[in-house]
Coordinates of C-alpha atoms in Angstrom, one line a residue:
Chain A
M7 CA 3.8 20.9 -4.9
E8 CA 0.7 20.8 -2.8
L9 CA -0.5 17.5 -1.4
I10 CA -4.2 18.3 -1.6
T11 CA -5.6 17.8 -5.2
D12 CA -9.3 17.8 -4.5
T13 CA -11.2 21.1 -4.8
N14 CA -13.3 22.1 -1.8
Y15 CA -16.4 21.2 -3.7
Q16 CA -15.0 17.7 -4.6
Y17 CA -14.0 17.0 -1.0
Y18 CA -17.1 18.2 0.8
Q19 CA -19.7 17.2 -1.8
G20 CA -17.9 14.1 -3.1
S21 CA -19.1 15.2 -6.5
Q22 CA -17.8 16.6 -9.8
L23 CA -19.7 18.5 -12.4
F24 CA -19.7 18.1 -16.2
L25 CA -21.7 19.4 -19.1
G26 CA -23.4 17.2 -21.7
E27 CA -21.7 17.0 -25.1
N28 CA -24.6 15.6 -27.0
I29 CA -22.6 12.6 -28.2
A30 CA -23.1 8.9 -27.4
G31 CA -20.2 7.5 -25.4
Q32 CA -19.3 10.7 -23.7
K33 CA -16.4 10.2 -21.2
L34 CA -16.5 11.8 -17.8
Q35 CA -13.0 11.9 -16.3
C36 CA -13.3 12.5 -12.5
T37 CA -10.3 14.0 -10.8
F38 CA -11.3 13.7 -7.2
D39 CA -9.5 11.5 -4.7
I40 CA -12.3 9.0 -4.2
V41 CA -11.6 5.9 -6.2
L42 CA -14.8 5.0 -8.1
N43 CA -15.6 1.4 -8.7
D44 CA -18.3 -0.7 -10.3
A45 CA -18.6 -3.3 -7.6
I46 CA -19.0 -6.8 -9.0
D47 CA -21.5 -8.3 -6.6
S48 CA -22.8 -5.1 -5.1
V49 CA -23.8 -1.6 -6.1
A50 CA -21.3 0.9 -7.5
N51 CA -19.9 3.5 -5.2
Y52 CA -21.1 6.4 -7.3
V53 CA -24.2 7.6 -9.2
V54 CA -24.6 9.8 -12.2
E55 CA -27.2 12.6 -11.9
I56 CA -28.4 15.2 -14.4
R57 CA -30.0 18.5 -14.2
P58 CA -31.6 19.8 -17.4
Q59 CA -31.4 23.6 -18.0
N60 CA -34.7 24.5 -16.4
D61 CA -34.7 22.1 -13.5
A62 CA -33.8 23.2 -10.1
N63 CA -32.4 19.9 -8.8
Y64 CA -30.3 17.0 -9.9
S65 CA -32.1 13.7 -10.5
L66 CA -30.7 10.2 -11.1
Y67 CA -29.7 9.7 -14.7
T68 CA -31.6 6.7 -16.2
G69 CA -31.4 7.6 -19.9
S70 CA -28.9 5.0 -20.8
N71 CA -26.3 2.7 -19.3
Y72 CA -23.0 4.0 -17.9
S73 CA -20.0 2.3 -16.5
L74 CA -16.4 2.8 -15.6
T75 CA -14.1 2.4 -18.6
G76 CA -10.9 3.6 -16.9
Y77 CA -9.6 5.0 -13.7
N78 CA -12.4 7.3 -12.5
E79 CA -13.5 7.5 -16.1
I80 CA -17.2 7.0 -16.7
T81 CA -18.5 6.4 -20.2
I82 CA -22.2 7.1 -20.8
A83 CA -23.8 5.1 -23.6
G84 CA -26.4 7.6 -24.6
A85 CA -26.1 11.3 -25.6
I86 CA -26.8 14.0 -23.1
P87 CA -27.7 17.4 -24.4
T88 CA -25.2 20.3 -24.1
T89 CA -27.7 22.3 -22.0
T90 CA -27.8 19.6 -19.3
S91 CA -25.5 19.6 -16.4
I92 CA -24.1 16.2 -15.2
R93 CA -23.0 15.4 -11.7
V94 CA -21.0 12.4 -10.7
R95 CA -21.6 11.8 -7.0
A96 CA -19.9 9.3 -4.8
I97 CA -22.2 7.4 -2.4
Q98 CA -22.3 8.6 1.2
K99 CA -20.0 5.8 2.5
A100 CA -17.3 6.6 0.0
I101 CA -17.6 10.3 0.9
W102 CA -17.2 9.4 4.6
N103 CA -14.2 7.3 3.8
N104 CA -12.6 10.2 2.1
Y105 CA -13.3 12.7 4.9
G106 CA -10.3 12.9 7.2
G107 CA -8.1 11.1 4.6
Y108 CA -5.4 13.8 4.9
E109 CA -4.7 12.5 8.4
Y110 CA -3.2 9.4 6.8
V111 CA -0.6 8.4 4.3
K112 CA -1.1 5.3 2.2
L113 CA 1.2 2.4 2.9
S114 CA 2.1 2.2 -0.8
E115 CA 3.2 5.8 -0.6
V116 CA 5.3 5.1 2.5
I117 CA 7.1 2.3 0.6
S118 CA 7.7 4.5 -2.4
N119 CA 8.9 7.4 -0.2
F120 CA 11.3 5.0 1.6
M121 CA 12.7 3.6 -1.7
T122 CA 13.3 7.1 -2.9
A123 CA 14.8 8.7 0.2
Y124 CA 16.5 5.9 2.0
V125 CA 17.8 3.4 -0.6
G126 CA 20.4 4.1 -3.2
S127 CA 24.1 4.6 -3.9
D128 CA 25.7 7.1 -1.4
K129 CA 23.2 6.0 1.2
L130 CA 23.5 3.6 4.1
I131 CA 21.3 1.1 2.3
S132 CA 22.8 1.0 -1.2
N133 CA 20.3 -1.5 -2.5
A134 CA 17.2 -3.2 -1.1
R135 CA 14.6 -5.3 -2.8
R136 CA 11.3 -3.6 -2.8
T137 CA 9.7 -6.9 -1.8
D138 CA 11.7 -6.8 1.4
V139 CA 10.6 -3.2 2.1
I140 CA 7.0 -4.2 1.5
F141 CA 7.3 -7.0 3.9
H142 CA 8.8 -4.9 6.7
A143 CA 6.4 -2.1 6.1
K144 CA 3.4 -4.4 6.3
R145 CA 4.8 -6.1 9.4
G146 CA 5.4 -2.7 10.9
L147 CA 1.8 -1.7 10.2
Q148 CA 0.7 -4.8 11.9
E149 CA 2.8 -4.2 15.0
F150 CA 1.9 -0.5 15.1
S151 CA -1.8 -1.5 14.9
Y152 CA -1.5 -3.6 18.0
D153 CA -0.3 -1.0 20.4
T154 CA 0.5 2.3 18.9
L155 CA -2.2 3.3 16.4
K156 CA -5.6 4.4 17.4
S157 CA -8.3 1.7 17.7
V158 CA -10.7 2.8 15.1
K159 CA -12.7 -0.4 14.6
S160 CA -16.0 -0.5 16.3
Q161 CA -19.2 -2.3 15.8
E162 CA -22.7 -1.7 17.3
L163 CA -24.6 -5.0 17.7
T164 CA -27.5 -6.4 19.6
I165 CA -26.8 -9.5 21.8
P166 CA -29.1 -12.1 20.5
H167 CA -31.1 -14.7 22.4
S168 CA -28.4 -17.2 21.9
L169 CA -25.9 -14.9 23.7
S170 CA -23.3 -15.5 21.1
L171 CA -21.9 -13.2 18.4
P172 CA -19.3 -14.2 15.7
I173 CA -15.9 -12.6 15.9
P174 CA -15.5 -9.8 13.2
Q175 CA -13.8 -10.7 10.0
D176 CA -10.8 -8.5 10.5
Y177 CA -10.6 -9.0 14.3
V178 CA -7.2 -9.4 15.9
N179 CA -7.9 -8.5 19.6
Y180 CA -10.6 -6.7 21.5
V181 CA -10.1 -3.3 23.1
Q182 CA -13.3 -3.1 25.1
L183 CA -16.8 -4.6 25.1
S184 CA -19.6 -2.6 26.6
W185 CA -23.3 -2.5 26.7
V186 CA -25.2 0.7 26.1
D187 CA -28.0 2.0 28.4
K188 CA -31.0 4.1 27.5
A189 CA -28.9 7.3 27.9
G190 CA -26.4 6.0 25.4
V191 CA -23.7 5.6 28.1
K192 CA -21.4 2.7 27.8
H193 CA -21.0 0.1 30.6
I194 CA -17.9 -2.0 30.4
I195 CA -18.4 -5.7 30.1
Y196 CA -15.6 -7.7 31.7
P197 CA -14.1 -11.0 30.7
A198 CA -15.3 -13.9 32.7
N199 CA -11.8 -15.1 33.4
N200 CA -12.0 -17.8 36.1
L201 CA -15.8 -17.8 36.4
T202 CA -16.4 -20.0 33.4
S203 CA -14.9 -21.1 30.1
N204 CA -15.7 -22.7 26.8
P205 CA -14.4 -26.2 26.8
T206 CA -14.7 -28.6 23.8
P207 CA -17.5 -31.0 24.8
I208 CA -16.4 -34.6 24.1
I209 CA -19.1 -37.3 23.8
Q210 CA -18.1 -40.3 26.0
D211 CA -19.2 -43.9 26.1
D212 CA -20.3 -45.8 29.2
K213 CA -16.8 -46.3 30.4
G214 CA -16.0 -42.6 30.1
L215 CA -13.8 -43.0 27.0
P216 CA -14.2 -40.6 24.2
A217 CA -16.4 -42.0 21.4
Q218 CA -15.1 -42.0 17.9
G219 CA -16.8 -41.4 14.6
N220 CA -16.5 -43.2 11.3
Y221 CA -13.1 -41.8 10.5
G222 CA -11.6 -42.5 13.9
E223 CA -11.9 -39.0 15.2
N224 CA -13.4 -38.0 18.6
I225 CA -17.0 -36.9 18.4
E226 CA -17.7 -33.5 19.8
S227 CA -21.1 -32.2 21.0
A228 CA -22.4 -29.1 19.4
Q229 CA -23.0 -27.3 22.7
S230 CA -21.1 -27.8 26.0
F231 CA -23.0 -28.2 29.3
T232 CA -20.8 -25.5 30.8
T233 CA -21.9 -23.0 28.2
E234 CA -25.5 -24.1 28.6
R235 CA -25.4 -23.7 32.4
W236 CA -23.6 -20.4 32.1
S237 CA -26.3 -19.1 29.7
S238 CA -29.1 -20.0 32.0
E239 CA -27.5 -18.8 35.2
N240 CA -28.9 -15.8 36.9
V241 CA -25.8 -13.7 37.4
R242 CA -27.2 -11.9 40.4
N243 CA -26.4 -15.1 42.2
L244 CA -22.7 -14.4 41.4
N245 CA -22.2 -10.7 41.7
G246 CA -24.3 -10.1 44.7
Q247 CA -26.3 -7.4 43.0
L248 CA -29.5 -6.4 44.8
D249 CA -32.6 -7.0 42.9
F250 CA -33.0 -3.5 41.4
D251 CA -33.1 -2.9 37.7
E252 CA -30.9 0.1 37.5
A253 CA -30.1 0.6 33.8
S254 CA -28.7 4.1 33.7
A255 CA -25.4 5.5 34.5
Y256 CA -26.5 8.5 36.5
V257 CA -23.5 9.6 38.4
Y258 CA -25.3 11.4 41.1
G259 CA -27.9 9.1 42.6
F260 CA -29.3 9.4 46.0
D261 CA -31.5 6.4 45.9
W262 CA -31.6 4.6 49.2
W263 CA -29.8 1.4 48.1
K264 CA -26.7 3.4 47.2
L265 CA -26.4 4.0 50.9
F266 CA -25.2 0.5 51.1
Y267 CA -21.9 1.6 49.5
G268 CA -19.0 0.5 51.6
Q269 CA -21.1 -1.6 53.8
R270 CA -21.0 -5.0 52.0
Y271 CA -17.7 -6.4 53.3
G272 CA -16.0 -9.5 51.9
L273 CA -17.1 -9.1 48.2
D274 CA -14.7 -10.2 45.5
P275 CA -14.3 -7.0 43.4
Q276 CA -13.6 -9.1 40.4
I277 CA -17.1 -10.4 40.2
S278 CA -18.9 -7.7 42.1
Q279 CA -20.2 -5.8 39.1
K280 CA -23.4 -5.8 37.4
N281 CA -22.4 -5.1 33.8
G282 CA -22.2 -8.7 32.8
W283 CA -19.4 -11.0 31.5
F284 CA -18.2 -12.2 28.2
T285 CA -16.0 -15.1 27.1
I286 CA -14.3 -15.8 23.8
N287 CA -15.1 -19.3 22.4
E288 CA -12.1 -20.1 20.2
R289 CA -13.9 -23.4 19.1
T290 CA -16.8 -21.6 17.5
G291 CA -15.0 -18.3 16.9
S292 CA -17.5 -16.2 18.8
F293 CA -18.1 -14.0 21.8
N294 CA -20.4 -15.5 24.4
F295 CA -22.2 -13.3 27.0
S296 CA -23.7 -13.8 30.4
S297 CA -27.5 -14.2 30.5
D298 CA -28.2 -10.7 31.9
L299 CA -26.9 -9.2 28.6
R300 CA -29.6 -10.8 26.5
N301 CA -31.0 -8.3 24.0
H302 CA -28.7 -5.6 25.2
L303 CA -27.1 -3.2 22.8
L304 CA -23.4 -4.0 22.5
I305 CA -20.4 -1.9 21.4
L306 CA -17.4 -4.0 20.4
D307 CA -14.2 -1.9 20.1
Y308 CA -11.4 -4.0 18.6
I309 CA -8.2 -3.8 16.7
S310 CA -7.2 -5.2 13.4
D311 CA -3.8 -5.4 11.8
G312 CA -4.3 -2.7 9.3
L313 CA -4.0 -5.1 6.3
G314 CA -7.5 -6.5 6.1
Y315 CA -8.9 -4.1 3.6
D316 CA -7.4 -1.7 1.1
E317 CA -8.7 1.3 2.9
D318 CA -7.1 0.1 6.1
T319 CA -3.5 0.0 4.7
K320 CA -2.7 3.5 5.8
V321 CA -0.4 5.0 8.4
P322 CA -1.3 8.1 10.5
K323 CA 1.0 11.0 9.5
M324 CA 1.8 11.2 13.2
A325 CA 3.5 7.8 12.9
E326 CA 5.0 8.1 9.4
D327 CA 8.5 8.8 10.6
A328 CA 8.3 5.9 13.0
M329 CA 7.4 3.7 10.1
Y330 CA 10.4 4.8 8.1
S331 CA 12.6 4.1 11.1
H332 CA 11.0 0.7 11.6
I333 CA 11.7 -0.3 8.0
M334 CA 15.3 1.1 8.2
Y335 CA 16.1 -0.8 11.3
S336 CA 14.5 -4.0 10.1
L337 CA 16.5 -3.9 6.8
L338 CA 19.8 -3.0 8.5
S339 CA 19.4 -5.6 11.3
I340 CA 19.3 -8.5 8.8
K341 CA 21.8 -7.1 6.3
P342 CA 25.2 -8.8 6.6
G343 CA 28.3 -6.6 7.2
V344 CA 26.5 -3.7 8.8
P345 CA 28.4 -2.6 11.9
E346 CA 26.6 -3.3 15.1
Y347 CA 26.8 0.3 16.2
I348 CA 24.8 1.3 13.1
V349 CA 22.2 -1.3 13.9
Q350 CA 22.0 -0.1 17.4
R351 CA 21.7 3.5 16.4
Y352 CA 18.6 2.7 14.3
K353 CA 17.2 0.4 16.9
K354 CA 17.2 3.4 19.3
D355 CA 16.0 5.7 16.5
R356 CA 13.0 3.3 15.9
S357 CA 12.3 3.0 19.6
A358 CA 12.3 6.8 20.1
K359 CA 10.2 7.6 17.1
L360 CA 7.7 4.9 18.0
R361 CA 7.4 6.3 21.5
N362 CA 7.0 9.8 20.1
A363 CA 4.2 8.5 17.7
K364 CA 2.5 6.8 20.7
I365 CA 2.5 10.0 22.7
R366 CA 1.2 12.0 19.7
L367 CA -1.5 9.5 19.0
S368 CA -2.5 9.4 22.6
N369 CA -4.0 12.8 22.0
I370 CA -3.2 14.2 25.4
K371 CA -4.4 17.8 25.3
L372 CA -3.4 20.1 28.2
D373 CA -6.9 21.4 28.8
A374 CA -8.5 18.0 28.9
F375 CA -5.7 16.8 31.1
T376 CA -6.2 19.7 33.6
Q377 CA -9.9 19.0 33.6
V378 CA -9.3 15.4 34.6
M379 CA -6.8 16.4 37.3
R380 CA -9.3 19.0 38.7
G381 CA -11.4 16.0 39.5
K382 CA -8.5 14.5 41.4
S383 CA -8.2 17.6 43.6
K384 CA -4.9 18.5 41.9
W385 CA -4.2 22.1 41.2
I386 CA -2.7 22.5 37.7
K387 CA -1.8 25.8 36.2
H388 CA -2.5 26.3 32.5
Chain B
M10 CA 27.5 14.1 -30.3
A11 CA 29.2 11.3 -32.0
I12 CA 32.8 10.8 -32.9
N13 CA 33.4 11.2 -36.6
V14 CA 34.7 7.9 -38.0
N15 CA 36.8 9.7 -40.6
E16 CA 38.7 11.6 -38.0
V17 CA 39.5 8.5 -36.1
Y18 CA 40.5 6.5 -39.2
T19 CA 42.8 9.3 -40.5
T20 CA 44.4 9.7 -37.1
V21 CA 45.0 6.0 -36.8
L22 CA 46.4 5.8 -40.4
F23 CA 48.6 8.8 -39.7
I24 CA 50.2 7.2 -36.6
L25 CA 50.5 3.8 -38.3
N26 CA 52.0 5.1 -41.5
K27 CA 54.6 7.1 -39.7
E28 CA 58.0 5.6 -40.6
Q29 CA 56.2 3.4 -43.2
R30 CA 55.0 0.9 -40.6
G31 CA 52.0 -0.4 -42.4
Y32 CA 48.5 0.2 -43.6
M33 CA 45.0 -0.7 -42.3
T34 CA 42.3 -1.4 -44.9
P35 CA 38.8 0.1 -44.3
Q36 CA 37.4 -3.4 -43.7
E37 CA 40.0 -4.1 -41.0
F38 CA 39.4 -0.7 -39.5
N39 CA 35.6 -1.2 -39.4
S40 CA 35.8 -4.6 -37.6
I41 CA 38.4 -3.3 -35.1
A42 CA 36.5 0.0 -34.5
T43 CA 33.3 -1.8 -33.9
Q44 CA 35.0 -4.2 -31.4
V45 CA 36.8 -1.3 -29.6
Q46 CA 33.6 0.7 -29.4
L47 CA 31.8 -2.3 -27.7
E48 CA 34.7 -2.7 -25.3
I49 CA 34.6 0.9 -24.2
F50 CA 30.8 0.7 -24.0
D51 CA 31.0 -2.4 -21.8
K52 CA 33.5 -0.7 -19.6
Y53 CA 31.1 2.1 -18.7
F54 CA 29.1 -0.2 -16.4
E55 CA 32.2 -1.5 -14.6
D56 CA 33.5 2.1 -14.3
L57 CA 30.1 3.3 -12.9
N58 CA 30.1 0.4 -10.3
L59 CA 33.7 1.3 -9.3
F60 CA 33.0 5.1 -9.0
L61 CA 29.8 4.5 -7.0
R62 CA 32.0 2.7 -4.4
Q63 CA 34.6 5.5 -4.3
R64 CA 34.4 8.8 -2.5
N65 CA 32.9 11.2 -5.0
N66 CA 32.7 15.0 -5.5
S67 CA 29.9 17.1 -6.8
N68 CA 31.9 19.3 -9.1
E69 CA 29.9 20.0 -12.2
Y70 CA 32.7 18.7 -14.6
A71 CA 34.8 16.4 -12.4
D72 CA 32.0 14.2 -10.9
R73 CA 33.0 10.8 -12.2
V74 CA 29.7 9.2 -11.5
K75 CA 27.9 11.9 -13.4
T76 CA 30.3 11.7 -16.3
V77 CA 29.8 7.9 -16.7
E78 CA 26.1 8.3 -16.4
E79 CA 26.1 10.8 -19.1
K80 CA 28.1 8.5 -21.3
I81 CA 25.6 5.7 -20.7
S82 CA 22.6 8.0 -21.3
I83 CA 23.5 8.3 -25.0
F84 CA 22.3 4.7 -25.4
E85 CA 19.2 4.9 -23.1
R86 CA 15.9 4.3 -24.8
Q87 CA 12.3 3.9 -23.6
A88 CA 9.5 1.8 -25.3
D89 CA 5.9 0.9 -24.5
I90 CA 5.5 -2.8 -25.3
T91 CA 2.5 -5.1 -25.1
N92 CA 4.1 -8.4 -26.3
F93 CA 6.8 -8.2 -23.6
D94 CA 9.4 -9.6 -26.0
L95 CA 12.7 -7.6 -25.6
N96 CA 14.2 -9.4 -28.6
Q97 CA 11.9 -7.2 -30.8
L98 CA 13.5 -4.0 -29.5
E99 CA 16.1 -2.6 -31.9
R100 CA 19.7 -3.5 -30.8
F101 CA 18.5 -4.4 -27.3
Y102 CA 21.4 -4.6 -24.9
K103 CA 20.5 -4.3 -21.2
L104 CA 17.2 -3.9 -19.4
G105 CA 16.7 -1.0 -17.0
S106 CA 13.6 -0.3 -15.1
V107 CA 10.2 -1.5 -16.1
T108 CA 7.1 0.5 -15.2
Y109 CA 3.4 0.7 -16.0
K110 CA 0.9 3.5 -16.0
R111 CA -2.5 4.5 -17.1
S112 CA -2.9 4.3 -20.9
S113 CA -5.4 3.1 -23.5
N114 CA -4.2 -0.5 -22.8
N115 CA -4.2 0.0 -19.0
P116 CA -7.3 2.2 -18.5
F117 CA -7.4 1.4 -14.8
G118 CA -3.6 1.8 -14.3
P119 CA -2.0 4.4 -12.0
E120 CA -1.7 8.0 -12.9
Y121 CA 2.0 8.0 -12.1
P122 CA 4.2 5.1 -13.2
I123 CA 4.7 2.2 -10.9
T124 CA 7.9 0.2 -11.1
L125 CA 7.8 -3.5 -11.5
E126 CA 10.5 -5.3 -9.5
E127 CA 12.6 -7.9 -11.3
V128 CA 12.9 -11.2 -9.5
T129 CA 14.2 -14.7 -10.5
Q130 CA 11.6 -17.4 -11.0
G131 CA 12.8 -19.0 -7.7
E132 CA 12.4 -15.8 -5.8
F133 CA 9.0 -15.2 -7.4
D134 CA 7.8 -18.6 -6.1
L135 CA 8.9 -17.7 -2.6
I136 CA 7.4 -14.2 -2.7
N137 CA 4.1 -15.6 -4.0
R138 CA 3.9 -17.9 -0.9
S139 CA 3.8 -15.0 1.6
P140 CA 0.5 -13.2 1.7
L141 CA 2.4 -10.0 2.8
T142 CA 4.7 -9.9 -0.3
R143 CA 2.4 -11.4 -3.0
P144 CA 2.5 -9.2 -6.1
S145 CA -0.3 -6.7 -6.6
K146 CA -1.3 -4.0 -9.0
T147 CA 0.4 -1.5 -6.6
F148 CA 3.6 -3.7 -6.2
P149 CA 3.9 -5.8 -9.4
L150 CA 6.8 -8.1 -10.2
F151 CA 8.3 -9.6 -13.3
T152 CA 10.6 -12.4 -14.3
I153 CA 12.5 -12.6 -17.4
K154 CA 13.3 -15.7 -19.5
N155 CA 15.1 -15.6 -22.9
N156 CA 14.5 -11.9 -23.0
V157 CA 10.8 -12.3 -22.6
I158 CA 9.1 -10.6 -19.6
S159 CA 6.4 -12.3 -17.5
V160 CA 4.4 -9.9 -15.4
S161 CA 2.4 -10.6 -12.3
P162 CA -0.4 -9.7 -11.8
M163 CA -1.6 -9.3 -15.4
I164 CA -0.8 -5.9 -17.0
A165 CA -1.6 -5.2 -20.6
E166 CA 1.2 -2.7 -21.4
I167 CA 4.5 -2.0 -19.8
T168 CA 7.2 0.7 -20.4
V169 CA 10.7 -0.5 -20.5
N170 CA 13.8 1.6 -20.1
Y171 CA 16.7 -0.2 -21.8
L172 CA 20.1 0.3 -23.3
Q173 CA 20.8 0.0 -27.0
R174 CA 24.0 -1.6 -28.3
P175 CA 26.0 0.9 -30.4
K176 CA 25.7 0.6 -34.1
N177 CA 28.5 -1.1 -36.0
V178 CA 31.1 1.5 -37.1
R179 CA 31.6 1.9 -40.8
W180 CA 34.1 4.0 -42.7
G181 CA 32.3 4.1 -46.0
Y182 CA 34.0 5.1 -49.2
I183 CA 33.5 5.4 -53.0
I184 CA 36.2 4.6 -55.5
G185 CA 37.9 7.7 -56.8
S186 CA 39.0 8.5 -60.3
V187 CA 42.4 6.8 -59.8
G188 CA 41.1 3.9 -57.8
Q189 CA 41.7 5.5 -54.4
F190 CA 39.2 5.2 -51.5
E191 CA 37.4 8.4 -50.9
Y192 CA 35.5 8.9 -47.7
D193 CA 31.7 9.0 -48.1
A194 CA 30.2 11.0 -45.3
T195 CA 26.6 10.1 -46.2
T196 CA 24.9 8.2 -43.3
Y197 CA 24.8 4.4 -43.9
D198 CA 21.1 3.5 -43.9
P199 CA 20.3 0.4 -45.9
P200 CA 18.3 -0.1 -48.1
V201 CA 17.9 3.7 -48.6
Y202 CA 21.7 4.3 -48.8
P203 CA 23.7 3.0 -50.5
P204 CA 21.2 2.2 -53.2
N205 CA 21.8 -0.8 -55.5
T206 CA 23.5 1.3 -58.2
V207 CA 27.0 1.9 -59.2
P208 CA 28.2 4.4 -58.2
P209 CA 28.3 5.0 -55.2
G210 CA 28.9 1.2 -54.7
P211 CA 28.3 -1.2 -51.9
A212 CA 31.0 0.2 -49.6
A213 CA 29.5 3.7 -49.5
G214 CA 27.8 5.2 -46.5
S215 CA 29.4 5.7 -43.1
T216 CA 28.4 5.2 -39.5
D217 CA 30.1 7.3 -36.8
F218 CA 31.1 6.1 -33.3
E219 CA 28.2 6.6 -31.0
I220 CA 30.2 6.6 -27.7
S221 CA 30.9 9.9 -25.9
P222 CA 33.5 12.2 -27.5
V223 CA 35.2 12.1 -24.0
D224 CA 36.5 8.7 -24.9
K225 CA 38.1 9.7 -28.2
T226 CA 41.6 9.3 -27.0
D227 CA 40.9 6.0 -25.4
L228 CA 39.2 4.8 -28.6
I229 CA 42.2 5.7 -30.9
L230 CA 44.7 4.1 -28.5
K231 CA 42.8 0.9 -28.4
I232 CA 42.3 0.8 -32.1
L233 CA 46.1 1.3 -32.4
Q234 CA 46.7 -1.5 -30.0
Y235 CA 44.7 -3.9 -32.2
A236 CA 46.4 -2.3 -35.3
G237 CA 49.7 -3.3 -33.8
V238 CA 48.6 -6.9 -33.9
V239 CA 47.3 -6.6 -37.4
I240 CA 50.5 -5.1 -38.9
R241 CA 52.6 -7.2 -36.5
D242 CA 54.4 -4.3 -35.0
P243 CA 55.1 -4.9 -31.3
Q244 CA 56.2 -1.4 -30.8
I245 CA 52.8 0.0 -31.7
F246 CA 51.1 -2.6 -29.5
Q247 CA 53.3 -1.9 -26.5
T248 CA 53.2 1.9 -26.8
A249 CA 49.5 2.0 -27.2
G250 CA 49.1 -0.5 -24.3
A251 CA 51.3 1.7 -22.0
L252 CA 49.4 4.8 -22.9
I253 CA 46.0 3.1 -22.2
Q254 CA 47.3 1.9 -18.8
Q255 CA 48.5 5.4 -18.0
D256 CA 45.1 6.8 -19.0
E257 CA 43.3 4.2 -16.9
A258 CA 45.5 5.0 -13.9
S259 CA 44.8 8.7 -14.0
E260 CA 41.0 8.1 -14.5
K261 CA 40.4 5.6 -11.7
T262 CA 42.6 6.4 -8.8

């Protein structure tokens, strides 16, 4: 049985066509993969459009109310003539979410597949609670998200005057922070490390003792002096950058100041860069940036754990087998009475498949690889 | 295909009456037959458990697991329920899998059935505490108390696979012209049959054994064993007992 159920039209257009039946309460059962929903506090992820017989284009249907009355089933209150064509169209974001969906398998499907193929009499795991399988699958997805799966979360933001941005809702760790110049090229922003930090500012009395509030707790100041000073510091004083406002990433530049390359001895490479710094303030849950990044365009690449949102709970097909092995090993390793050699076999199996998934997802293509190596003056045949 | 009650009764009487040992009335036979049928039915589950742990073969007729599963399948039923009360299912015996799917009562349900996992109330409380395992529409759970199912999260209609207990066996008869018992093959189905008229009389209408015909020998031997107790003949009891043991030994080793 084929795995693709959408027609080409449904996939590329995110739409499905119907004909009016001239009856009130006509039901439109959509069969495409996009899951339609009437969002409660937002707009629905679909619209209903109509095209009367002599019209060339579809227009938004406003003749009566319509809503979802079942899974992808829309009921239209009014009657639409039989000569009118109806189009249910998903909104652009839903269509984008659906594009490339074949690359993934849903976590719920992974769990069902595992229960079908790996659990049962005459198998190594004769019985397992589905709840346990769900737990290990979700934990596996979390672990895979941290270091195996592709980092697909990215936000484009502008660094405000306050130099502070809240950590994204589904953030687990950052991959890279970079600012974008006029050419659209990214410049990596580095963590401040030892340069500065975000301490909790405690208010003290005359004797230097922390002052307490009405409930006996230490009083904290809203803003620390360290952060304040860092925000107002001219970073050129730190990185030794000459006073030129170079904002592009032109690789070949023959401006005269570049002739200084290699001539400024004694610099600490850690801080000798002009892309700016960031810190993570755990107290306020935000990224803080150095003052030279004010109003810059920022790209925040980060990883989540794959469980934040429903559309995230999916596994790349390249890592599907690794996920089965992970669940298998996790179940066997905590099951009493399983011989240790079996446990070890699956430990190795999991490790090998995870490594394989990592290599696959690294997307190392031979032509791209040779191109990189050409730059290193290496001669690679291909 | 059921086992004809008259065939069993006549066979039992034939063996019992040999050498004028004794006689078994229809009432005695009906009680014992019902009891034996239940015993054999109960044994299916233990047998299946045993065979699943043994090395098996995939021969089309000698596969023990398949044979027992076929015997059990006679009693398998499926029902869509909205009140979740298993006591209301006719002759409910054992609960199998519970699923839910899209239907008029579950308009937003999944296209393909999703299985609900059974947990105890204690397990449910634990599972609910972990955000990773908390029940969802994709992975729902249920607990069962006093044969009433509680589902989490809320689902309007579920489909239950369950086993029905076999019907009580009945060798029905009508009184013949000389007062003899004449077997009545009409299906016992009160209040349609027997009607409140004489004839055919209240003892009319029969119910066959529902268990698999494969177990006919076992059935007759076990009835004979009980019959040995009824007619106080230790020889019948011992002979039947020995034959049953012999049969068990050949089936399960």
